[in-house]
Tab-separated table of C-alpha atoms in Angstrom:
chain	number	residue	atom	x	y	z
A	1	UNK	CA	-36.117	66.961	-68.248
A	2	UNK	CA	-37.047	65.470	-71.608
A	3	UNK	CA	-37.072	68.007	-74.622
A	4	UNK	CA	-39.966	68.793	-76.886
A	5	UNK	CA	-39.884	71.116	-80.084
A	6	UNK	CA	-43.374	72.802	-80.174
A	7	UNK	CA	-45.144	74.362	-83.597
A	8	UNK	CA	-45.989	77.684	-82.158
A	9	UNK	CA	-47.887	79.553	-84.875
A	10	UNK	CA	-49.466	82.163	-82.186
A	11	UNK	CA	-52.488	80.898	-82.682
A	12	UNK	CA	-54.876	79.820	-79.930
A	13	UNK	CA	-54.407	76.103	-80.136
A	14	UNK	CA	-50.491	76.678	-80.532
A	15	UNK	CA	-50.917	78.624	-77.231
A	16	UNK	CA	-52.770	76.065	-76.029
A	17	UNK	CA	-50.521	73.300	-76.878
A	18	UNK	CA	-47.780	74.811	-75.542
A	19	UNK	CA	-48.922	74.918	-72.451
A	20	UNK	CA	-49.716	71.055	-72.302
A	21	UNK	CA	-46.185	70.536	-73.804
A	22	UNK	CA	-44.751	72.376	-70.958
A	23	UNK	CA	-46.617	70.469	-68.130
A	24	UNK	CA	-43.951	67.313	-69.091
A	25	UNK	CA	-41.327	68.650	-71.317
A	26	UNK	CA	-38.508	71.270	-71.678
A	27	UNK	CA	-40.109	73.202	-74.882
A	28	UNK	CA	-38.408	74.427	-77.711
A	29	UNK	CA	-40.358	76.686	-79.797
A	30	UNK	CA	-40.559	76.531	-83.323
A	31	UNK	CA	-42.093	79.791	-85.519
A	32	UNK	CA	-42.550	79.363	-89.390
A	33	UNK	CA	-43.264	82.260	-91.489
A	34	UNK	CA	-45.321	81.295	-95.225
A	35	UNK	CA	-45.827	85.002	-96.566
A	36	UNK	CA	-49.145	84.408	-94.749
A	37	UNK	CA	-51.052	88.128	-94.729
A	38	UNK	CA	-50.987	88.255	-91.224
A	39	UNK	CA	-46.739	87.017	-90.675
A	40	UNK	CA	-45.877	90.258	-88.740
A	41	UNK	CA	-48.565	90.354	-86.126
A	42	UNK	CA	-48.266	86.293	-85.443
A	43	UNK	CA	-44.385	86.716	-84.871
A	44	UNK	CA	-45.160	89.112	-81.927
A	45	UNK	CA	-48.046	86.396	-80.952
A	46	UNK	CA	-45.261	84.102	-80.951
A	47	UNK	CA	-42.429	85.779	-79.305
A	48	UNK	CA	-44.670	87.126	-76.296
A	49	UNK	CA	-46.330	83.307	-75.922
A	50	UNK	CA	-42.630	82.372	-75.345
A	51	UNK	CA	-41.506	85.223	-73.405
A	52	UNK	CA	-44.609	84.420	-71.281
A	53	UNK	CA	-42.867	80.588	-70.765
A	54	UNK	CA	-39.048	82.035	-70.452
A	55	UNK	CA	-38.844	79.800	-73.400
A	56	UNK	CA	-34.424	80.423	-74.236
A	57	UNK	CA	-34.883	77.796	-76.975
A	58	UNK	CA	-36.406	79.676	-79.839
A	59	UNK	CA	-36.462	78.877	-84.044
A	60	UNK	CA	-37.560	81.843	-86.383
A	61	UNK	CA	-37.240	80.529	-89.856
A	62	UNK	CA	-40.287	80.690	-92.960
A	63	UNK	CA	-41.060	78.858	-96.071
A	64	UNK	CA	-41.672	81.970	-98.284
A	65	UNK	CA	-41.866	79.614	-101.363
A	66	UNK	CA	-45.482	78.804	-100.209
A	67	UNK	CA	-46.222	82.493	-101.184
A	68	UNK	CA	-44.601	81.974	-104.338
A	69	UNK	CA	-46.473	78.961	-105.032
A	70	UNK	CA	-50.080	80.186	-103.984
A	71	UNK	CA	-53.171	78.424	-104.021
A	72	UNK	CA	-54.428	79.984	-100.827
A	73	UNK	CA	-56.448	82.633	-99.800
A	74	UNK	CA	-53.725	83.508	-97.324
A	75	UNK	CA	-50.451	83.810	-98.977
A	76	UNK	CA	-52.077	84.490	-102.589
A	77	UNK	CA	-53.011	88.314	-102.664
A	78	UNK	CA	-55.477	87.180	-105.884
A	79	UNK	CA	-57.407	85.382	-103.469
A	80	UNK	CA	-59.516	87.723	-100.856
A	81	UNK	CA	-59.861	85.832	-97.246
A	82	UNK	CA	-63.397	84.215	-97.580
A	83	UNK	CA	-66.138	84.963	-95.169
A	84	UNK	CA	-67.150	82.360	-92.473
A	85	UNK	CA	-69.554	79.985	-93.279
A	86	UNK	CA	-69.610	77.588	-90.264
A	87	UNK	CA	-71.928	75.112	-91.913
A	88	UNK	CA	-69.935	75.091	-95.479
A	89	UNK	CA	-68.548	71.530	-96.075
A	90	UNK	CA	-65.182	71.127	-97.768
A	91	UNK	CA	-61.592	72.350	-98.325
A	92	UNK	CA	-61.596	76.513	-97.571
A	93	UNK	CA	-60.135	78.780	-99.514
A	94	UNK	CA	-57.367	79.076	-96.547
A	95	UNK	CA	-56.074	75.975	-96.786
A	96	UNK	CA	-52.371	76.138	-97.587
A	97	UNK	CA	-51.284	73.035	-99.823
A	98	UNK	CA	-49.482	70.469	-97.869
A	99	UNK	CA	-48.186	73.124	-95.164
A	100	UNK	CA	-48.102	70.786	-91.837
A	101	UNK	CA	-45.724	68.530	-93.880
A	102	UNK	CA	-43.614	71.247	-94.342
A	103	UNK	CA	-44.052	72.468	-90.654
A	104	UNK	CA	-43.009	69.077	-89.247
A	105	UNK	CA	-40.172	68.124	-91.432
A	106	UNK	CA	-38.808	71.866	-90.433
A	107	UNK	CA	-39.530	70.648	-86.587
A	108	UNK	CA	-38.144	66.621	-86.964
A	109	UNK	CA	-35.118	68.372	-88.489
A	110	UNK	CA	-34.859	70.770	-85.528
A	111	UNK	CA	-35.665	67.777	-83.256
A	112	UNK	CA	-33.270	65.262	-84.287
A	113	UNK	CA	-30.162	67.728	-83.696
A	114	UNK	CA	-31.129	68.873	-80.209
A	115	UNK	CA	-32.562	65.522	-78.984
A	116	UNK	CA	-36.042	66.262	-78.465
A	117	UNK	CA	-38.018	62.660	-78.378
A	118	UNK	CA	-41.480	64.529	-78.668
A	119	UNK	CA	-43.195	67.223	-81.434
A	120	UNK	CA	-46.220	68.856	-80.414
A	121	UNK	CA	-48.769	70.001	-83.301
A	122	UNK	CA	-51.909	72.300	-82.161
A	123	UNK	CA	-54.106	70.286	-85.220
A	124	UNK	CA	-57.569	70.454	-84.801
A	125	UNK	CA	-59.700	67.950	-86.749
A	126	UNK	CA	-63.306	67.495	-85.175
A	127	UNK	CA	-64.136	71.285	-85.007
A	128	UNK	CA	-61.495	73.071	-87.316
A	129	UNK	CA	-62.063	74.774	-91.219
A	130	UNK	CA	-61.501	70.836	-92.539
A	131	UNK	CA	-58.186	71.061	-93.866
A	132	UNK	CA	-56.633	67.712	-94.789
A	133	UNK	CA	-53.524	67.820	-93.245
A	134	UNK	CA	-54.771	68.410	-89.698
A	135	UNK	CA	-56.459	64.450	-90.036
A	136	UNK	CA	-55.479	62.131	-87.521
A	137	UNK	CA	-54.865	59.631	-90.337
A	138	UNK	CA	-52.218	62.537	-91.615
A	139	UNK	CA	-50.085	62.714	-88.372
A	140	UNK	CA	-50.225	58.350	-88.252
A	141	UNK	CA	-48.623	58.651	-91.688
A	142	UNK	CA	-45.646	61.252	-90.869
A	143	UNK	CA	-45.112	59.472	-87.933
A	144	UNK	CA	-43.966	56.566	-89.708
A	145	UNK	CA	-41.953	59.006	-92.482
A	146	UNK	CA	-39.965	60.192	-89.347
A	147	UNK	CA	-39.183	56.669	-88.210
A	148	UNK	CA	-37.842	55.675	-91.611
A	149	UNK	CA	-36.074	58.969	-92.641
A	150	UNK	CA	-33.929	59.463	-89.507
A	151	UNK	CA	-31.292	58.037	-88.135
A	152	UNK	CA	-31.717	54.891	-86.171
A	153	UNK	CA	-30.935	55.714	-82.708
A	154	UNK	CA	-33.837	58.871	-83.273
A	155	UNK	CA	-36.946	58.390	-81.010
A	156	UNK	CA	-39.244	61.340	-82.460
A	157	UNK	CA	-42.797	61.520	-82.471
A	158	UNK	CA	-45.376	64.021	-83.161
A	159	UNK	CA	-48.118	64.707	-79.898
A	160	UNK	CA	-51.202	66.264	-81.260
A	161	UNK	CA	-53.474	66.684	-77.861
A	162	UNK	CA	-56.218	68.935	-79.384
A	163	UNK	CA	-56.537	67.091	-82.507
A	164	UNK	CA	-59.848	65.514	-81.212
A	165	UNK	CA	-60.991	68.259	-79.077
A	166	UNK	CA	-63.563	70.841	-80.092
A	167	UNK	CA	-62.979	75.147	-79.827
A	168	UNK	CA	-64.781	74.894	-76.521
A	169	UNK	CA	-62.919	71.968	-75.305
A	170	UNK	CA	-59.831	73.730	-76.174
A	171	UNK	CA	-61.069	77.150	-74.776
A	172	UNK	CA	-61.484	75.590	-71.616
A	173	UNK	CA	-58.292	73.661	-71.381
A	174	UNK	CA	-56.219	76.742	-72.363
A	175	UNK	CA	-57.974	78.690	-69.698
A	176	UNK	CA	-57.490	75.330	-66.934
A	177	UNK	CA	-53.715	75.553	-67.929
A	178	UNK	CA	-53.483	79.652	-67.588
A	179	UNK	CA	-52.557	79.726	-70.736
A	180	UNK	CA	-52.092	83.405	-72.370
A	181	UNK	CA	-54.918	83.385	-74.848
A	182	UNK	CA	-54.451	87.183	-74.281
A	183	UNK	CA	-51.392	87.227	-76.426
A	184	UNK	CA	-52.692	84.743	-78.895
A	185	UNK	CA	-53.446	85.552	-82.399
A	186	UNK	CA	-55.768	83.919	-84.907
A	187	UNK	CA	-57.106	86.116	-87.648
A	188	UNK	CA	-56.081	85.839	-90.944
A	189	UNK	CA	-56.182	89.145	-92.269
A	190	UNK	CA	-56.180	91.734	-89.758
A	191	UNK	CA	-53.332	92.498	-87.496
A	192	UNK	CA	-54.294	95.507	-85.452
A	193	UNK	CA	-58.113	94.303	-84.253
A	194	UNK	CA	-59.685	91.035	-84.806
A	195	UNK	CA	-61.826	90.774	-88.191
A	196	UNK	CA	-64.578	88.370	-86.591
A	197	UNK	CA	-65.668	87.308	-89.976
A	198	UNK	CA	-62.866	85.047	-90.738
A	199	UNK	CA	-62.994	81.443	-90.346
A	200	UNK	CA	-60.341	81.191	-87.880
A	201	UNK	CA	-62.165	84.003	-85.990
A	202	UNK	CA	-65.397	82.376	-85.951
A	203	UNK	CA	-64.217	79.106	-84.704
A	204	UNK	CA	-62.455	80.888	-82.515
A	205	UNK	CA	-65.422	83.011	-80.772
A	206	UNK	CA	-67.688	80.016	-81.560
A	207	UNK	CA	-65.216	78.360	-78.940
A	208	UNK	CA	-64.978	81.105	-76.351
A	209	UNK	CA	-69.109	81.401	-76.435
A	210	UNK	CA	-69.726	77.962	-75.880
A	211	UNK	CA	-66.907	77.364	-73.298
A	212	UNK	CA	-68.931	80.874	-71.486
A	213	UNK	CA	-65.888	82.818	-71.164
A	214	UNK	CA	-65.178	85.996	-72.573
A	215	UNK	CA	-62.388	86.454	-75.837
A	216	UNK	CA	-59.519	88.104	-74.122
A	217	UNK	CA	-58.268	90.064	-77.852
A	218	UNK	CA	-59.811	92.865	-79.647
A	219	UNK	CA	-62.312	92.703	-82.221
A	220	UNK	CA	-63.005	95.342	-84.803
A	221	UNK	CA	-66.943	95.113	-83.719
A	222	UNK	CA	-67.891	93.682	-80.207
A	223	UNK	CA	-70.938	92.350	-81.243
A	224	UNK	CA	-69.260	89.433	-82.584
A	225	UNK	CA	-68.809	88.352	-79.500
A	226	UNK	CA	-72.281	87.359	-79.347
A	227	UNK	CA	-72.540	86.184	-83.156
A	228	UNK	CA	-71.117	82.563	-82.929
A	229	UNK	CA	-72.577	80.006	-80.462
């Protein structure tokens, strides 16, 4: 079966890709820690989301120099997690500087040495927080850095199948596949019960309203379950 290396944050759309990657492919997983607030609780996101695959191929590792470096409200502690504003336009507060190029040389590293032909990204541009390295245009471009910066017999390519997809689209594929959105985790600065005020959390219920299914994870207040639609 052919090999894939998978970017499983432990996130919903992570979870969600995974689950497409493993329709086709033998799946590697692939966790990166960034001194991101909420590392602790998305390692256990990550490690049940492959437990739930009896996924044996597994890749811990973390680019704690992105806390070092800052610039986001996620791994800088001078920068509080912003509120949602789904209508807001621009670059969030939570964007972490040039963090999916990290991610994916980390994974076409990974790739190249155990022969996977295939990385799968869970990048969301139509209906995600706007961050400039989940673009289409972005993954085009590393595709062609991988092709010219490994060796020649290398076949690797990055697979983003959500990346045009919106939160409900995604809801409802997830729950199509079976995936475990139960063991999924996307808030940013919470780890026992969801925030819902985050973006990630908003986009996340947003999703779950519109797709009329029910958030399987816990949320600090219920009723905002029925605040995003």
């Amino acid at each position: 079966m052919k090999k894939a290396v998978v970017l499983a944050s432990g996130g919903m759309d992570s979870c969600v890709t995974t689950a497409i990657a493993a329709q086709d492919y033998e799946v590697a997983l692939l966790h990166v820690q960034y001194g991101q607030k909420t590392a602790v609780r998305e390692l256990r996101a990550f490690q049940a989301i492959a437990d739930h695959y009896g996924v044996g191929e597994r890749l811990v590792t973390n680019l704690n120099h992105l806390r070092q470096i800052g610039g986001s409200s996620l791994t800088d502690d001078r920068i509080a997690v912003s509120e949602v504003d789904l209508t807001a336009e621009g670059i969030p507060s939570s964007y972490v500087p040039f963090r999916n190029a990290h991610l994916l040389s980390i994974a076409t590293s990974w790739a190249e040495v155990i022969g996977a032909s295939r990385i799968f990204l869970g990048a969301v541009e139509e209906d995600s927080s706007g961050y400039p390295d989940c673009r289409i245009s972005f993954i085009e471009a590393f595709n062609r850095v991988i092709e010219q910066g490994t060796k020649p017999e290398t076949e690797v390519r990055i697979e983003t199948p959500l990346i045009s997809l919106s939160k409900q689209e995604i809801v409802m594929r997830g729950s199509a596949l079976k995936a475990p959105l139960a063991l999924s985790w996307s808030c940013y600065q919470n780890v026992d019960k969801a925030c819902g005020v985050c973006d990630s959390c908003a986009l996340r219920l947003r999703g779950f309203a519109r797709a009329g299914l029910a958030d399987p994870i816990a949320y600090e207040d219920d009723a905002f379950r029925r605040r995003y639609t």
